[in-house]
mmCIF file of C-alpha atoms in Angstrom:
data_model
loop_
_atom_site.group_PDB
_atom_site.id
_atom_site.type_symbol
_atom_site.label_atom_id
_atom_site.label_comp_id
_atom_site.label_asym_id
_atom_site.label_seq_id
_atom_site.Cartn_x
_atom_site.Cartn_y
_atom_site.Cartn_z
ATOM 1 C CA MET X 31 10.813 -26.658 -23.556
ATOM 2 C CA ALA X 32 9.852 -22.961 -23.373
ATOM 3 C CA ARG X 33 7.447 -21.912 -20.636
ATOM 4 C CA PHE X 34 5.213 -18.838 -20.709
ATOM 5 C CA ASP X 35 6.128 -17.149 -17.441
ATOM 6 C CA PRO X 36 5.109 -13.478 -17.565
ATOM 7 C CA TYR X 37 5.544 -12.708 -13.857
ATOM 8 C CA GLU X 38 8.518 -11.555 -11.821
ATOM 9 C CA ASN X 39 8.522 -10.441 -8.200
ATOM 10 C CA ASN X 40 10.498 -7.210 -7.975
ATOM 11 C CA GLY X 41 10.342 -7.212 -4.174
ATOM 12 C CA GLY X 42 9.842 -4.354 -1.745
ATOM 13 C CA THR X 43 7.475 -3.697 1.134
ATOM 14 C CA CYS X 44 4.522 -1.358 1.717
ATOM 15 C CA VAL X 45 2.936 -0.357 5.036
ATOM 16 C CA ALA X 46 -0.069 1.784 5.953
ATOM 17 C CA VAL X 47 -1.295 2.913 9.387
ATOM 18 C CA ALA X 48 -4.605 4.736 9.980
ATOM 19 C CA GLY X 49 -5.247 7.061 12.914
ATOM 20 C CA ALA X 50 -8.218 9.068 14.149
ATOM 21 C CA ASP X 51 -7.555 11.949 11.735
ATOM 22 C CA TYR X 52 -4.546 10.877 9.660
ATOM 23 C CA CYS X 53 -3.131 8.055 7.556
ATOM 24 C CA VAL X 54 0.521 7.125 7.049
ATOM 25 C CA VAL X 55 1.467 5.216 3.880
ATOM 26 C CA ALA X 56 5.083 4.134 3.378
ATOM 27 C CA ALA X 57 7.148 1.998 1.020
ATOM 28 C CA ASP X 58 10.800 1.415 0.252
ATOM 29 C CA THR X 59 12.294 2.347 -3.138
ATOM 30 C CA ARG X 60 14.365 -0.746 -4.018
ATOM 31 C CA LEU X 61 13.558 -2.529 -7.304
ATOM 32 C CA SER X 62 15.315 -5.861 -7.668
ATOM 33 C CA VAL X 63 15.293 -9.186 -9.504
ATOM 34 C CA GLY X 64 16.862 -12.123 -7.689
ATOM 35 C CA TYR X 65 20.181 -10.913 -6.293
ATOM 36 C CA SER X 66 20.411 -7.923 -8.676
ATOM 37 C CA ILE X 67 19.266 -4.414 -7.729
ATOM 38 C CA LEU X 68 17.866 -2.699 -10.836
ATOM 39 C CA SER X 69 17.030 0.619 -9.165
ATOM 40 C CA ARG X 70 17.529 2.187 -5.750
ATOM 41 C CA ASP X 71 15.022 4.984 -6.377
ATOM 42 C CA SER X 72 11.819 3.433 -7.755
ATOM 43 C CA SER X 73 8.683 4.693 -5.988
ATOM 44 C CA LYS X 74 5.942 2.191 -5.145
ATOM 45 C CA ILE X 75 3.451 4.901 -4.127
ATOM 46 C CA ALA X 76 0.841 6.600 -6.336
ATOM 47 C CA HIS X 77 -1.506 9.476 -5.426
ATOM 48 C CA LEU X 78 -4.865 8.404 -6.859
ATOM 49 C CA ALA X 79 -7.249 11.025 -5.474
ATOM 50 C CA ASP X 80 -7.339 14.029 -3.186
ATOM 51 C CA LYS X 81 -6.786 12.113 0.062
ATOM 52 C CA CYS X 82 -6.106 8.617 -1.199
ATOM 53 C CA VAL X 83 -2.720 6.935 -1.780
ATOM 54 C CA LEU X 84 -1.923 3.498 -3.192
ATOM 55 C CA ALA X 85 1.254 1.568 -2.336
ATOM 56 C CA SER X 86 1.952 -1.611 -4.310
ATOM 57 C CA SER X 87 4.648 -4.271 -4.388
ATOM 58 C CA GLY X 88 5.015 -7.231 -6.725
ATOM 59 C CA PHE X 89 5.716 -7.170 -10.473
ATOM 60 C CA GLN X 90 6.650 -3.629 -11.479
ATOM 61 C CA GLY X 91 5.069 -3.884 -14.949
ATOM 62 C CA ASP X 92 1.691 -4.855 -13.487
ATOM 63 C CA VAL X 93 1.973 -2.254 -10.701
ATOM 64 C CA LYS X 94 2.493 0.563 -13.243
ATOM 65 C CA ALA X 95 -0.323 -0.756 -15.489
ATOM 66 C CA LEU X 96 -2.698 -0.962 -12.515
ATOM 67 C CA GLN X 97 -1.846 2.560 -11.285
ATOM 68 C CA LYS X 98 -2.331 3.976 -14.809
ATOM 69 C CA ASN X 99 -5.686 2.167 -15.142
ATOM 70 C CA LEU X 100 -6.945 3.497 -11.793
ATOM 71 C CA ALA X 101 -5.769 7.051 -12.534
ATOM 72 C CA ALA X 102 -7.704 7.000 -15.830
ATOM 73 C CA LYS X 103 -10.874 5.704 -14.155
ATOM 74 C CA GLU X 104 -10.565 8.313 -11.392
ATOM 75 C CA LEU X 105 -10.287 11.074 -14.024
ATOM 76 C CA VAL X 106 -13.436 9.813 -15.806
ATOM 77 C CA TYR X 107 -15.258 9.738 -12.436
ATOM 78 C CA GLU X 108 -14.132 13.310 -11.705
ATOM 79 C CA HIS X 109 -15.429 14.545 -15.084
ATOM 80 C CA ASN X 110 -18.741 12.684 -14.711
ATOM 81 C CA HIS X 111 -19.492 13.666 -11.098
ATOM 82 C CA ASN X 112 -17.582 16.946 -10.789
ATOM 83 C CA LYS X 113 -15.834 15.780 -7.600
ATOM 84 C CA LYS X 114 -12.877 13.669 -6.529
ATOM 85 C CA MET X 115 -13.421 10.023 -5.701
ATOM 86 C CA SER X 116 -13.471 9.235 -1.962
ATOM 87 C CA CYS X 117 -11.035 6.724 -0.489
ATOM 88 C CA PRO X 118 -13.701 4.016 0.210
ATOM 89 C CA ALA X 119 -14.990 4.455 -3.379
ATOM 90 C CA MET X 120 -11.446 4.044 -4.705
ATOM 91 C CA ALA X 121 -11.083 0.939 -2.523
ATOM 92 C CA GLN X 122 -14.126 -0.615 -4.200
ATOM 93 C CA LEU X 123 -12.883 0.418 -7.663
ATOM 94 C CA LEU X 124 -9.502 -1.202 -6.976
ATOM 95 C CA SER X 125 -11.224 -4.397 -5.831
ATOM 96 C CA ASN X 126 -13.372 -4.478 -8.996
ATOM 97 C CA THR X 127 -10.343 -3.785 -11.223
ATOM 98 C CA LEU X 128 -8.313 -6.620 -9.659
ATOM 99 C CA TYR X 129 -11.257 -9.068 -9.732
ATOM 100 C CA TYR X 130 -11.946 -8.278 -13.414
ATOM 101 C CA LYS X 131 -8.437 -9.591 -14.188
ATOM 102 C CA ARG X 132 -8.704 -12.621 -11.905
ATOM 103 C CA PHE X 133 -7.944 -15.210 -14.636
ATOM 104 C CA PHE X 134 -4.703 -13.411 -15.612
ATOM 105 C CA PRO X 135 -4.181 -11.270 -12.485
ATOM 106 C CA TYR X 136 -2.156 -8.174 -11.918
ATOM 107 C CA TYR X 137 0.774 -9.549 -9.874
ATOM 108 C CA ALA X 138 0.487 -6.634 -7.464
ATOM 109 C CA PHE X 139 -0.115 -6.641 -3.719
ATOM 110 C CA ASN X 140 -1.742 -3.420 -2.668
ATOM 111 C CA VAL X 141 -2.318 -1.271 0.402
ATOM 112 C CA LEU X 142 -4.634 1.710 -0.042
ATOM 113 C CA GLY X 143 -4.622 4.460 2.581
ATOM 114 C CA GLY X 144 -6.310 7.811 3.048
ATOM 115 C CA LEU X 145 -9.148 9.613 4.780
ATOM 116 C CA ASP X 146 -12.820 8.638 4.499
ATOM 117 C CA SER X 147 -15.725 11.080 4.081
ATOM 118 C CA HIS X 148 -15.747 11.716 7.877
ATOM 119 C CA GLY X 149 -12.049 12.669 7.920
ATOM 120 C CA LYS X 150 -11.081 9.448 9.693
ATOM 121 C CA GLY X 151 -8.016 7.466 8.607
ATOM 122 C CA CYS X 152 -8.696 4.283 6.631
ATOM 123 C CA VAL X 153 -6.492 1.463 5.343
ATOM 124 C CA PHE X 154 -7.598 -1.195 2.862
ATOM 125 C CA THR X 155 -5.500 -4.288 2.262
ATOM 126 C CA TYR X 156 -5.792 -6.585 -0.792
ATOM 127 C CA ASP X 157 -4.796 -9.894 -2.269
ATOM 128 C CA ALA X 158 -3.928 -10.209 -5.982
ATOM 129 C CA VAL X 159 -7.516 -10.902 -7.131
ATOM 130 C CA GLY X 160 -9.394 -8.135 -5.329
ATOM 131 C CA SER X 161 -10.469 -9.553 -1.972
ATOM 132 C CA TYR X 162 -10.089 -6.653 0.465
ATOM 133 C CA GLU X 163 -10.646 -5.605 4.045
ATOM 134 C CA ARG X 164 -10.667 -2.286 5.903
ATOM 135 C CA THR X 165 -8.204 -2.406 8.791
ATOM 136 C CA GLY X 166 -6.312 -0.057 11.092
ATOM 137 C CA TYR X 167 -2.918 -1.040 9.651
ATOM 138 C CA SER X 168 -1.464 -3.409 7.089
ATOM 139 C CA ALA X 169 1.752 -4.491 5.351
ATOM 140 C CA GLN X 170 2.272 -6.108 1.936
ATOM 141 C CA GLY X 171 5.344 -7.324 0.080
ATOM 142 C CA THR X 172 8.470 -9.337 0.753
ATOM 143 C CA GLY X 173 9.060 -7.837 4.221
ATOM 144 C CA ALA X 174 5.425 -8.023 5.379
ATOM 145 C CA ALA X 175 5.941 -11.230 7.384
ATOM 146 C CA LEU X 176 8.696 -9.482 9.359
ATOM 147 C CA MET X 177 6.696 -6.293 9.961
ATOM 148 C CA MET X 178 3.229 -7.573 10.834
ATOM 149 C CA PRO X 179 4.213 -9.167 14.180
ATOM 150 C CA VAL X 180 5.654 -5.805 15.325
ATOM 151 C CA LEU X 181 2.599 -3.886 14.086
ATOM 152 C CA ASP X 182 0.296 -6.430 15.755
ATOM 153 C CA ASN X 183 2.179 -6.040 19.013
ATOM 154 C CA GLN X 184 2.049 -2.223 18.964
ATOM 155 C CA LEU X 185 -1.324 -1.567 17.318
ATOM 156 C CA LYS X 186 -3.443 -4.690 17.704
ATOM 157 C CA SER X 187 -6.980 -3.953 16.519
ATOM 158 C CA PRO X 188 -9.984 -5.409 18.328
ATOM 159 C CA SER X 189 -11.575 -8.445 16.691
ATOM 160 C CA PRO X 190 -14.165 -7.573 14.007
ATOM 161 C CA LEU X 191 -16.367 -10.284 15.586
ATOM 162 C CA LEU X 192 -16.834 -8.278 18.793
ATOM 163 C CA LEU X 193 -20.211 -6.592 19.221
ATOM 164 C CA PRO X 194 -20.807 -3.721 19.332
ATOM 165 C CA ALA X 195 -18.210 -3.079 16.612
ATOM 166 C CA ARG X 196 -15.055 -1.337 17.818
ATOM 167 C CA ASP X 197 -13.121 1.319 15.952
ATOM 168 C CA ALA X 198 -10.209 -0.120 13.923
ATOM 169 C CA VAL X 199 -8.079 3.041 13.889
ATOM 170 C CA THR X 200 -4.838 2.984 15.835
ATOM 171 C CA PRO X 201 -4.478 4.910 19.122
ATOM 172 C CA LEU X 202 -1.096 6.476 18.279
ATOM 173 C CA SER X 203 -0.525 10.141 17.487
ATOM 174 C CA GLU X 204 0.588 11.037 13.960
ATOM 175 C CA SER X 205 4.251 11.534 14.890
ATOM 176 C CA ASP X 206 4.334 8.261 16.883
ATOM 177 C CA ALA X 207 2.846 6.373 13.928
ATOM 178 C CA VAL X 208 5.526 7.802 11.601
ATOM 179 C CA ASP X 209 8.248 6.790 14.102
ATOM 180 C CA LEU X 210 6.787 3.266 14.317
ATOM 181 C CA VAL X 211 6.789 2.931 10.514
ATOM 182 C CA LYS X 212 10.447 4.040 10.415
ATOM 183 C CA ASP X 213 11.311 1.475 13.098
ATOM 184 C CA VAL X 214 9.609 -1.482 11.360
ATOM 185 C CA PHE X 215 11.323 -0.649 8.060
ATOM 186 C CA ALA X 216 14.732 -0.282 9.729
ATOM 187 C CA SER X 217 14.174 -3.690 11.338
ATOM 188 C CA ALA X 218 12.911 -5.462 8.190
ATOM 189 C CA THR X 219 15.736 -4.032 6.070
ATOM 190 C CA GLU X 220 18.216 -5.932 8.258
ATOM 191 C CA ARG X 221 16.600 -9.275 7.341
ATOM 192 C CA ASP X 222 14.979 -8.864 3.893
ATOM 193 C CA ILE X 223 17.348 -8.408 0.929
ATOM 194 C CA TYR X 224 14.518 -7.051 -1.269
ATOM 195 C CA THR X 225 13.732 -4.124 1.063
ATOM 196 C CA GLY X 226 16.077 -1.179 1.455
ATOM 197 C CA ASP X 227 17.792 1.905 -0.017
ATOM 198 C CA LYS X 228 15.217 4.598 0.832
ATOM 199 C CA LEU X 229 11.937 4.864 2.683
ATOM 200 C CA GLU X 230 9.219 7.082 1.204
ATOM 201 C CA ILE X 231 6.536 8.171 3.695
ATOM 202 C CA ILE X 232 3.303 9.963 2.791
ATOM 203 C CA VAL X 233 1.271 11.432 5.672
ATOM 204 C CA ILE X 234 -2.330 12.384 4.820
ATOM 205 C CA ASN X 235 -4.388 14.557 7.176
ATOM 206 C CA SER X 236 -7.089 17.247 7.059
ATOM 207 C CA SER X 237 -4.621 19.876 5.849
ATOM 208 C CA GLY X 238 -3.475 17.766 2.876
ATOM 209 C CA SER X 239 -0.524 15.417 2.433
ATOM 210 C CA HIS X 240 3.218 15.699 2.837
ATOM 211 C CA ARG X 241 6.099 13.462 1.787
ATOM 212 C CA GLU X 242 9.207 12.508 3.718
ATOM 213 C CA CYS X 243 12.178 10.360 2.661
ATOM 214 C CA ILE X 244 14.767 8.722 4.894
ATOM 215 C CA GLU X 245 17.748 6.544 4.035
ATOM 216 C CA LEU X 246 17.737 2.791 4.699
ATOM 217 C CA ARG X 247 20.714 0.443 4.410
ATOM 218 C CA LYS X 248 21.895 -0.109 0.858
ATOM 219 C CA ASP X 249 23.422 -3.588 1.028
#
């Protein structure tokens, strides 16, 4: 009997780390189905606004549809308001877009990173139906369970229940945060067959954004 099964998990891992005046967003470039690698150079990262970057893993068809949808809405916002959408505004838009499709969800697990209106790094992490939280760091995808313990150990944020509220941004310098991201990906690539090939890193700060690629293991 035929089953309607529109989803496929194409694997991969995304990480974002926010600092006092920067944000690092990174993802691998492997696209696979089961034990087959379909592409070794498929980017999971999309620039949505001036200082706002989205990294998504999950089903590649839904990821591309979601990124296209958000880019169109951001363009309409820019024409209507004559300014780029801020990162927290994009975070809310992404949440609304995912929740709108909650009965037939985008099979995409998202991390949004950038700078807020005060120039401070911000990271927003999502589930598939739009529930989100602002944190100092996050990981999504098939290697997230391997990476989060390391990130927790190195960057552990104070509890959001503590009063007065503490700052969630990480204490590391920009270069240290980039080195940490490289380390967690090198480690996860050893254990997760869906993560590998290349690591794409976007660093966003007050002077703009720059991209860096490094090789990961290919087997």
